[in-house]
Short mmCIF file of C-alpha atoms and ligand atoms in Angstrom, two decimals:
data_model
loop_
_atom_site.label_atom_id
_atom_site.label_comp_id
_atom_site.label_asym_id
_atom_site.label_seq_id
_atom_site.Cartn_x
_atom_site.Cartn_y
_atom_site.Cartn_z
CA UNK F 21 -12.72 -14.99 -10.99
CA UNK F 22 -9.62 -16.68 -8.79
CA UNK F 23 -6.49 -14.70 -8.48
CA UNK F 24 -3.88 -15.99 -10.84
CA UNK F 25 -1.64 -17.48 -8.79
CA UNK F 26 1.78 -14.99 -8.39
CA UNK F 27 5.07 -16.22 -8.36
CA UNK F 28 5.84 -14.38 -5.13
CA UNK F 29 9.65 -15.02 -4.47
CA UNK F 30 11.13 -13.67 -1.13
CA UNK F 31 15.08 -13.34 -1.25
CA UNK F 32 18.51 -11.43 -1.11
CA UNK F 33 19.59 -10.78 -4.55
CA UNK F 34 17.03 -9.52 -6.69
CA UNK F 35 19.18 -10.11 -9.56
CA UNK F 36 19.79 -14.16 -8.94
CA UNK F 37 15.85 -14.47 -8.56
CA UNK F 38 14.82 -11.81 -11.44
CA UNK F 39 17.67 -14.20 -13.34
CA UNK F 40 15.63 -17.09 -12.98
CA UNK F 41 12.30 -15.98 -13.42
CA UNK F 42 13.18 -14.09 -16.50
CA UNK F 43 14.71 -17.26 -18.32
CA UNK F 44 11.63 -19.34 -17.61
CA UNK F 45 9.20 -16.79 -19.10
CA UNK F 46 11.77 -16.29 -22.34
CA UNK F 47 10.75 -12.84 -23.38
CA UNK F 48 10.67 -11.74 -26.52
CA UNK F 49 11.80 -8.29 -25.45
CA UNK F 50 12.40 -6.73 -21.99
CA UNK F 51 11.65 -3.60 -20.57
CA UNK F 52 12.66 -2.17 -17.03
CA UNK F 53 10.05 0.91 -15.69
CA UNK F 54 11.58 2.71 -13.04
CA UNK F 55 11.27 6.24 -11.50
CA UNK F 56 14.40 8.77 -11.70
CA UNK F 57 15.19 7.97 -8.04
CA UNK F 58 15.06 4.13 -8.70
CA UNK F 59 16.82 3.92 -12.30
CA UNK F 60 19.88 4.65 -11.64
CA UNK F 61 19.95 3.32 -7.90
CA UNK F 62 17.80 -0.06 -8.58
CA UNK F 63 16.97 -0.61 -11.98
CA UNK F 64 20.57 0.24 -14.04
CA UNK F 65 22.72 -1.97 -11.62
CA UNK F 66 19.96 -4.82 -12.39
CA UNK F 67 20.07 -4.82 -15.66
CA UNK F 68 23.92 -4.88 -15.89
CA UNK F 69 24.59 -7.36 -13.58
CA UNK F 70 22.08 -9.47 -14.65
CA UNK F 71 23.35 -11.69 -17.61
CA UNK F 72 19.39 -12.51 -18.21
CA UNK F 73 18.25 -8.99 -18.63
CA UNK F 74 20.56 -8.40 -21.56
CA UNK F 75 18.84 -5.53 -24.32
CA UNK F 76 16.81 -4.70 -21.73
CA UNK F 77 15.34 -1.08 -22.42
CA UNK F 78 15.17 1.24 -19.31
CA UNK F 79 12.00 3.21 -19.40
CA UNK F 80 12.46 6.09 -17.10
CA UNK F 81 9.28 8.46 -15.44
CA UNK F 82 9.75 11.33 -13.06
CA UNK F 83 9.19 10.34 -9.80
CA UNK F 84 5.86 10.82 -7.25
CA UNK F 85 2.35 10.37 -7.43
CA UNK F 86 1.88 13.14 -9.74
CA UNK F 87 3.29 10.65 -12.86
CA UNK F 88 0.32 8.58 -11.56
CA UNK F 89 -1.52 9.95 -14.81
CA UNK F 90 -2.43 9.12 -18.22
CA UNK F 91 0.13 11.27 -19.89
CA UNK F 92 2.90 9.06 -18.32
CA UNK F 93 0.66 6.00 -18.98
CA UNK F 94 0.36 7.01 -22.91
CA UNK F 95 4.18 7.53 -23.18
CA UNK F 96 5.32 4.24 -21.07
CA UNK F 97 2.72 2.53 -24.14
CA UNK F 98 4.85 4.73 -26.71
CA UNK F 99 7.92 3.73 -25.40
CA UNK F 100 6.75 -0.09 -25.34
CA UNK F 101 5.68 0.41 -29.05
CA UNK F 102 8.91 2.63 -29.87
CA UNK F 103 10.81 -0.22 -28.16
CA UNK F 104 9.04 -3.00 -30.34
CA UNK F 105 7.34 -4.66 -27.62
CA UNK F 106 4.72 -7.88 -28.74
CA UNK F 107 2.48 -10.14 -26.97
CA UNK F 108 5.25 -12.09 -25.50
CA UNK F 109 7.71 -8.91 -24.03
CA UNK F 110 7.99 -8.53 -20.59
CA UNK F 111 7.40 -5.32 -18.14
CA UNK F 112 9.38 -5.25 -15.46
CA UNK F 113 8.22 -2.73 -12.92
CA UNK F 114 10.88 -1.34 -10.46
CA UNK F 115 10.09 0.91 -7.52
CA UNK F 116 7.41 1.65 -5.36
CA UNK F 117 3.37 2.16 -5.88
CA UNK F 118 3.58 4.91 -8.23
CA UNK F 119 5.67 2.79 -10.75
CA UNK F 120 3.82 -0.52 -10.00
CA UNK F 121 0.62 0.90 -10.18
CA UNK F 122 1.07 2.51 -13.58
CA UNK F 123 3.18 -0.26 -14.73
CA UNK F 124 0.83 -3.14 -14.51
CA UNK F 125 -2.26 -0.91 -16.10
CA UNK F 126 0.33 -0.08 -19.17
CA UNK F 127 1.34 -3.83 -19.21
CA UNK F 128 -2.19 -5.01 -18.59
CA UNK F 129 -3.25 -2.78 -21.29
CA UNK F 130 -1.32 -2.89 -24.23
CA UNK F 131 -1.77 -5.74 -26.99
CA UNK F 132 -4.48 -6.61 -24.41
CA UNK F 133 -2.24 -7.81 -21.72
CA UNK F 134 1.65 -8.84 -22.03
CA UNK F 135 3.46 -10.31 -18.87
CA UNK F 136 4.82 -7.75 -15.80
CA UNK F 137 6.73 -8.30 -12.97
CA UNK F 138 6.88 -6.41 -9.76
CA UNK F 139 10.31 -5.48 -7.48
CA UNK F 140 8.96 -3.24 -4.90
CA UNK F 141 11.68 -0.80 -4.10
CA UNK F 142 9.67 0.94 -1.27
CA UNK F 143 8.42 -0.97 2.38
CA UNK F 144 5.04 0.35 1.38
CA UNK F 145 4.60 -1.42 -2.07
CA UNK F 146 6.63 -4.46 -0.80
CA UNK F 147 3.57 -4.18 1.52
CA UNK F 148 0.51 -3.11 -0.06
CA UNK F 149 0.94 -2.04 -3.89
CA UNK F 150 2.96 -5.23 -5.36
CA UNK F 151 0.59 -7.95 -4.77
CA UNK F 152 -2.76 -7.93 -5.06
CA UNK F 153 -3.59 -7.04 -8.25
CA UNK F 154 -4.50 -3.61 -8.13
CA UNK F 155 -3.46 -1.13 -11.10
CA UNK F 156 -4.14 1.83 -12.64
CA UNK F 157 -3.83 5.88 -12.71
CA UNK F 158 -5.81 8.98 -10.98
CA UNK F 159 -7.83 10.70 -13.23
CA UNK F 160 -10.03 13.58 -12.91
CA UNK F 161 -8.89 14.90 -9.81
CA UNK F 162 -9.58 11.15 -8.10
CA UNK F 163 -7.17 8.42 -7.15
CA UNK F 164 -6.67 4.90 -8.59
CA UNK F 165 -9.89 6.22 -10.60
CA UNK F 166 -9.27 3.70 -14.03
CA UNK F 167 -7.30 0.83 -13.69
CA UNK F 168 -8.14 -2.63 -13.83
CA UNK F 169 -7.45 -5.88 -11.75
CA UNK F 170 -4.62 -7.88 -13.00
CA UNK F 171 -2.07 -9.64 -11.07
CA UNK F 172 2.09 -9.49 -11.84
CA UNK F 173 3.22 -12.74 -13.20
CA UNK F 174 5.64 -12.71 -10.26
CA UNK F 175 6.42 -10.58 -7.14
CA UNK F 176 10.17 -10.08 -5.96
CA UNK F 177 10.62 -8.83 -2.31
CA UNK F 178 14.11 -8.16 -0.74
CA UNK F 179 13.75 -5.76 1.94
CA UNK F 180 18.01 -5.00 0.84
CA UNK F 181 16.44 -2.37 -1.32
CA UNK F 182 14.99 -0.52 1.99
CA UNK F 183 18.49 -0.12 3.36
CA UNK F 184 18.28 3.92 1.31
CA UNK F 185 14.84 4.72 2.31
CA UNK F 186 14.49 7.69 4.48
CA UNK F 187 13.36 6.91 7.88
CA UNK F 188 9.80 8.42 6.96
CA UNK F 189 9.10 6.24 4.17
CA UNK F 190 9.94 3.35 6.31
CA UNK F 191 7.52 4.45 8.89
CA UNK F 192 4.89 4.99 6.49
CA UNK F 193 5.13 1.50 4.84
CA UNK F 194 5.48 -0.05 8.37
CA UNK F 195 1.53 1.29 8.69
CA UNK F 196 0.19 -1.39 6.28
CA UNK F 197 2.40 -3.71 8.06
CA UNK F 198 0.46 -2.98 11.53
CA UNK F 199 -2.41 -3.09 9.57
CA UNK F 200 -1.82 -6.65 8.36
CA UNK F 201 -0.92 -7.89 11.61
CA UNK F 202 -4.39 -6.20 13.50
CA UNK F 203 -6.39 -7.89 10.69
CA UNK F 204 -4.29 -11.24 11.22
CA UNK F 205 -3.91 -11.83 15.32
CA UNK F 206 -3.20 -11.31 18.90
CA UNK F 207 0.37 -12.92 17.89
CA UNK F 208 1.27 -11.36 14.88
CA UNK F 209 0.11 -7.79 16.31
CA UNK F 210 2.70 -8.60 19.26
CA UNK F 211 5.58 -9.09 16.70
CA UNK F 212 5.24 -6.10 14.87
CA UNK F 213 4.84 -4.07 17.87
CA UNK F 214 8.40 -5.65 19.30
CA UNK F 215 9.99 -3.91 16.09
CA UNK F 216 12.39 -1.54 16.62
CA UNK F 217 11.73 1.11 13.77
CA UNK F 218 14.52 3.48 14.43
CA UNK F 219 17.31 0.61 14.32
CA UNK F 220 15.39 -0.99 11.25
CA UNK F 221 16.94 -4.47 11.01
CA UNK F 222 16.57 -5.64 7.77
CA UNK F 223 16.56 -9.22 8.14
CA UNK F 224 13.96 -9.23 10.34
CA UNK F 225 11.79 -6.72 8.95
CA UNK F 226 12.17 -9.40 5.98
CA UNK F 227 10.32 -11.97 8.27
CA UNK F 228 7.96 -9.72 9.08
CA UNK F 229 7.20 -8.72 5.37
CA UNK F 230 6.44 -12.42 4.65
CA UNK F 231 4.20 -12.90 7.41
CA UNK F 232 2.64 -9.59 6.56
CA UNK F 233 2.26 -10.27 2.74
CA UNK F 234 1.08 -13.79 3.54
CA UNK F 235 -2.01 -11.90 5.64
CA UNK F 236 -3.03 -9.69 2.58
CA UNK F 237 -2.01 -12.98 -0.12
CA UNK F 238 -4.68 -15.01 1.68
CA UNK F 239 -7.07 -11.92 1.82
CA UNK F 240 -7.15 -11.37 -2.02
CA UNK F 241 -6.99 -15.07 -2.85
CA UNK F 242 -10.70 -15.43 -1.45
CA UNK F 243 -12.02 -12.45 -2.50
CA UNK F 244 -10.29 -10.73 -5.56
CA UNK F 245 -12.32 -8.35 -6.74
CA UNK F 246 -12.97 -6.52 -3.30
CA UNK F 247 -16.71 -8.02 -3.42
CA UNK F 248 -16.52 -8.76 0.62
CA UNK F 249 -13.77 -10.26 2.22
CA UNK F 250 -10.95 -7.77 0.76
CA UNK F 251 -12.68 -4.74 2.67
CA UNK F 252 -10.55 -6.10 5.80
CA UNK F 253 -7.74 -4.17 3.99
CA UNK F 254 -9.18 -1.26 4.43
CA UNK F 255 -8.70 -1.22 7.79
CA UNK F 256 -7.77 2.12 9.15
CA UNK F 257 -8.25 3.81 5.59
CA UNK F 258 -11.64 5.82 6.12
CA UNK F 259 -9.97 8.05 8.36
CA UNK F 260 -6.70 7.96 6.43
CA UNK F 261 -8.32 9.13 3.15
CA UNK F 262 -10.26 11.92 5.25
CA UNK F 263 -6.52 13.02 6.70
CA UNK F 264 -4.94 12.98 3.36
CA UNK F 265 -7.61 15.27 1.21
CA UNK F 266 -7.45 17.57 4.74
CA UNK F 267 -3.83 18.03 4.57
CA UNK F 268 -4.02 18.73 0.67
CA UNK F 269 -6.96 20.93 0.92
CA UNK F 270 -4.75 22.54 3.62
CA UNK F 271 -1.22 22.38 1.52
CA UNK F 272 0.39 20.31 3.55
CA UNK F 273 2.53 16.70 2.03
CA UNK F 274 0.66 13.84 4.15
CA UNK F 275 2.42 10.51 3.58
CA UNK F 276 -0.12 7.70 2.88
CA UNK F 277 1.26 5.66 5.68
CA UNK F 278 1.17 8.33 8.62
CA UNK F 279 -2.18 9.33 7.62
CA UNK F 280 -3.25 5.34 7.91
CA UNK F 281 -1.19 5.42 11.02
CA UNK F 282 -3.26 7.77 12.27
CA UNK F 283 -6.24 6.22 11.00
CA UNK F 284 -5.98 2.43 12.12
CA UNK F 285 -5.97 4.54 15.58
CA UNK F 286 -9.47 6.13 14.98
CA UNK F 287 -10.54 2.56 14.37
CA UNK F 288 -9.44 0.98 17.29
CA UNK F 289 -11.33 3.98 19.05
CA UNK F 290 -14.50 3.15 17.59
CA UNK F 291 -14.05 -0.19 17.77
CA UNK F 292 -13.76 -0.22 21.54
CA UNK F 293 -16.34 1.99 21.77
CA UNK F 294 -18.85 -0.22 19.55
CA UNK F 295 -17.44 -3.46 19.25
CA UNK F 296 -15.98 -4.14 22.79
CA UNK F 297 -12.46 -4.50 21.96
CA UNK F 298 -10.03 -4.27 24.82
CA UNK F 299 -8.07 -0.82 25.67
CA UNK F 300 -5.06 -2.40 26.04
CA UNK F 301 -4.94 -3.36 22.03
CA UNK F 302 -5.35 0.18 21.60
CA UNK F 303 -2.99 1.72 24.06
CA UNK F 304 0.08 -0.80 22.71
CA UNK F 305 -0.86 0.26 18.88
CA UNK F 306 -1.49 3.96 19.94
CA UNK F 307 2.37 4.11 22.05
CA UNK F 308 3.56 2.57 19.18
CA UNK F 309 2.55 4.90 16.71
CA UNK F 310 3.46 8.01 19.07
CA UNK F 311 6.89 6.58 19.55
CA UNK F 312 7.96 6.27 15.67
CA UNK F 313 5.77 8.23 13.78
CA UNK F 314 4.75 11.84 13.21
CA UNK F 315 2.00 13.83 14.99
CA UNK F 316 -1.17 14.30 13.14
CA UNK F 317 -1.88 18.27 12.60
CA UNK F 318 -5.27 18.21 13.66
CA UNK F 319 -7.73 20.39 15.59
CA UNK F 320 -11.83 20.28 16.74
CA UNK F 321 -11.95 23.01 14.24
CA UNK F 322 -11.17 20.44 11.55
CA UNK F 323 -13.94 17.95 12.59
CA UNK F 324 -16.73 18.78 10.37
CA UNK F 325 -14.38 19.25 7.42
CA UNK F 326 -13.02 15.44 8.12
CA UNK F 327 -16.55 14.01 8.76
CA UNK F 328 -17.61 15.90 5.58
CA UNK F 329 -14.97 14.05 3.75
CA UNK F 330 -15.47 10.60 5.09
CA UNK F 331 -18.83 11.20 4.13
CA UNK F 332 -17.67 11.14 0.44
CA UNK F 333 -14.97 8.19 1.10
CA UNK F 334 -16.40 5.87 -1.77
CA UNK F 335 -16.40 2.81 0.49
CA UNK F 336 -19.26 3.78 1.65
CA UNK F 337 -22.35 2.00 0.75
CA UNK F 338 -24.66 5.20 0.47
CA UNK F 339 -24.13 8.62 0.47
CA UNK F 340 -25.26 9.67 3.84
CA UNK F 341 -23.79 6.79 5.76
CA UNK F 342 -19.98 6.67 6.85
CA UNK F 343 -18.75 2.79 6.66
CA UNK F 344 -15.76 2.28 8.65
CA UNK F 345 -13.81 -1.36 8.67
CA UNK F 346 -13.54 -2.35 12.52
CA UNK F 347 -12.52 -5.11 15.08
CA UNK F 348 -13.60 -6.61 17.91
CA UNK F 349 -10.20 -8.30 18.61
CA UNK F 350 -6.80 -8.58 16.69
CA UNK F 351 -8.02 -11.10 14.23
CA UNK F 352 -11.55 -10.50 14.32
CA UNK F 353 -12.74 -8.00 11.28
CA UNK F 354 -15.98 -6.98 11.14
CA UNK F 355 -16.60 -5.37 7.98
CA UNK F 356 -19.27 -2.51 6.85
CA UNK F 357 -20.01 -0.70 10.37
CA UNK F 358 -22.31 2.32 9.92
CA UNK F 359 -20.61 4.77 12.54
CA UNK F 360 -22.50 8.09 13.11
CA UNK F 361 -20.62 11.34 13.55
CA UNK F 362 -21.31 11.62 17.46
CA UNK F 363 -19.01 8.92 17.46
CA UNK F 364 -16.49 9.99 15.06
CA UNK F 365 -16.25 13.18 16.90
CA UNK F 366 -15.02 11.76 20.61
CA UNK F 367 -13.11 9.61 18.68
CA UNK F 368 -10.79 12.28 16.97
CA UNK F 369 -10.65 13.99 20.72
CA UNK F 370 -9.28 10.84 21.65
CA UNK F 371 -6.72 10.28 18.89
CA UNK F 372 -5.55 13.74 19.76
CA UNK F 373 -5.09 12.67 23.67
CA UNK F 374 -3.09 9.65 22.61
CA UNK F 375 -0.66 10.89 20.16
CA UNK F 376 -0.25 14.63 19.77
N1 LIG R 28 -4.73 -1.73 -0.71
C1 LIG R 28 -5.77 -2.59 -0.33
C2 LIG R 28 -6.07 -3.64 -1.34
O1 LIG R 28 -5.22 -4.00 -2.12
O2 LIG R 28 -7.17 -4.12 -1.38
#
């Protein structure tokens, strides 16, 4: 199956380009889902000053991953059947993955599919969750466990809407952003790594989204449905899961970014150590990452625990195996690398030497 083709629009006013988009599709009815930090903030100010959007319904969700469920999902399809949605109404999802994520499923889902659009409100799912087709919930305990693929209608990025974020959220979409540019080349790894995180220009972290986005457009144009190709994106994400369920298990809050942070730095490890690539790729990502972001809690006593859990990571291809997405080079992905733990071990000792 191609990907649909997504009406990805890069600009400044959200509104002007929402404006035109929305006129073009002609809805039948129009409804705005937004978190309670990004109603009021994003979503409200849209739909009033947006002639286009008028009768718009705001559909409003508490905020975090935690609405990431099918409770939420059954009362966003309530509200779109309360609300008198049909075939041809329009979803228009406004914040960051949680509200994407869920959106698109409920859109994708109800009448069998009506039309959704995407404003990512967060760096992270201007990065990552927006585009790409990806929806769904967590269920049972496991995340993004239902969902199906099914692409927005159209994508609208305007990194204007990061100018609120708090400096951690930044950091933690900037993550993906490395990880698109590792997965990309020598060139575009050099011009993310010239960013200057704590000054956060937002013009040219704009650039840098489109080259970014670009990386992970072409990515899930030739391979969709995560069948090969697409496994490049999951660069530095064995480790991150592993961090994440650690830091639960341990009740501590993880952002998803830091822990991929953290992560994509495990990877270059092992992929020095098994693939050849050079130390200096490593050192520049790994002084990067100790310059903006947090320090990973981590100590040998946690070892087995995170081996044990990549174990379970369900990218792998069997149970016993650990699969890890490497490089040989900036640009050079080689996917589905069986890495033993006697590796994975030296390789946390390591991560700890460079950044904590
Ligand atoms: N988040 C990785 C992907 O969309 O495949």
């Amino acid at each position: 199956m191609p990907a649909k083709s997504v009406n990805l629009i890069f600009t400044d006013s959200t509104s002007s380009a929402l404006a035109e988009v929305v006129e073009e599709m002609a809805p039948s009815a129009i409804f705005l889902l937004a978190d309670a930090n990004t109603a009021q903030l994003i979503a409200r100010p849209l739909l009033e000053s947006t002639p286009a959007l008028a009768g718009g319904q705001i559909i409003e969700i508490p905020a975090g991953d935690q609405s990431k469920n099918i409770d939420t999902l059954s009362a966003l399809w309530q509200a779109l059947s309360d609300g008198g949605a049909t075939r041809s109404s329009l979803l228009i999802n406004v914040g960051g993955g949680m509200v994407t994520d869920l959106g698109g499923f409920a859109a994708s889902t109800f009448k069998r599919g009506i039309r959704f659009i995407n404003i990512p409100t967060t760096l992270l799912g201007a990065v990552d969750a927006a585009l790409g087709g990806k929806t769904g919930i967590n269920f049972n305990g496991l995340k993004n466990e239902i969902g199906v693929f099914s692409h927005a209608d159209a994508v609208i990025v305007s990194a204007r809407h990061f100018a609120t974020l708090p400096y951690q959220e930044l950091t933690s979409g900037y993550a993906e952003l490395l990880k698109h540019a590792l997965i990309d080349s020598p060139e575009a790894l050099n011009r993310a790594l010239a960013y200057d995180l704590e000054r956060a220009n937002l013009d040219e972290l704009q650039h840098l989204l489109r080259e970014s986005i670009a990386v992970k457009e072409r990515i899930v144009a030739a391979d969709p449905l995560e069948h090969g190709l697409r496994k490049a994106l999951n660069l530095g994400h064995t480790a991150a899961h592993a961090f994440e369920s650690l830091a639960m298990e341990q009740g501590r809050a993880v952002a998803h970014g830091h822990a991929v942070a953290w992560g994509l730095i495990v990877d270059l490890i092992l992929s020095n150590m098994m693939l050849g690539l050079d130390s200096a790729t490593l050192h520049d990502v790994a002084i990067y990452i100790k310059e903006y972001f947090p320090r990973p809690q981590l100590s040998c006593a946690d070892y087995p625990r995170l081996i044990e859990l990549m174990r379970h990571d369900k990218k792998n291809l069997t149970a016993s195996r650990i699969n890890f997405t490497l490089l040989s080079a900036p640009g050079q992905i080689i996917l589905d690398n069986e890495v033993p733990p006697e590796k994975i071990t030296p390789a946390l000792d390591i991560l700890r030497d460079l950044v904590c």
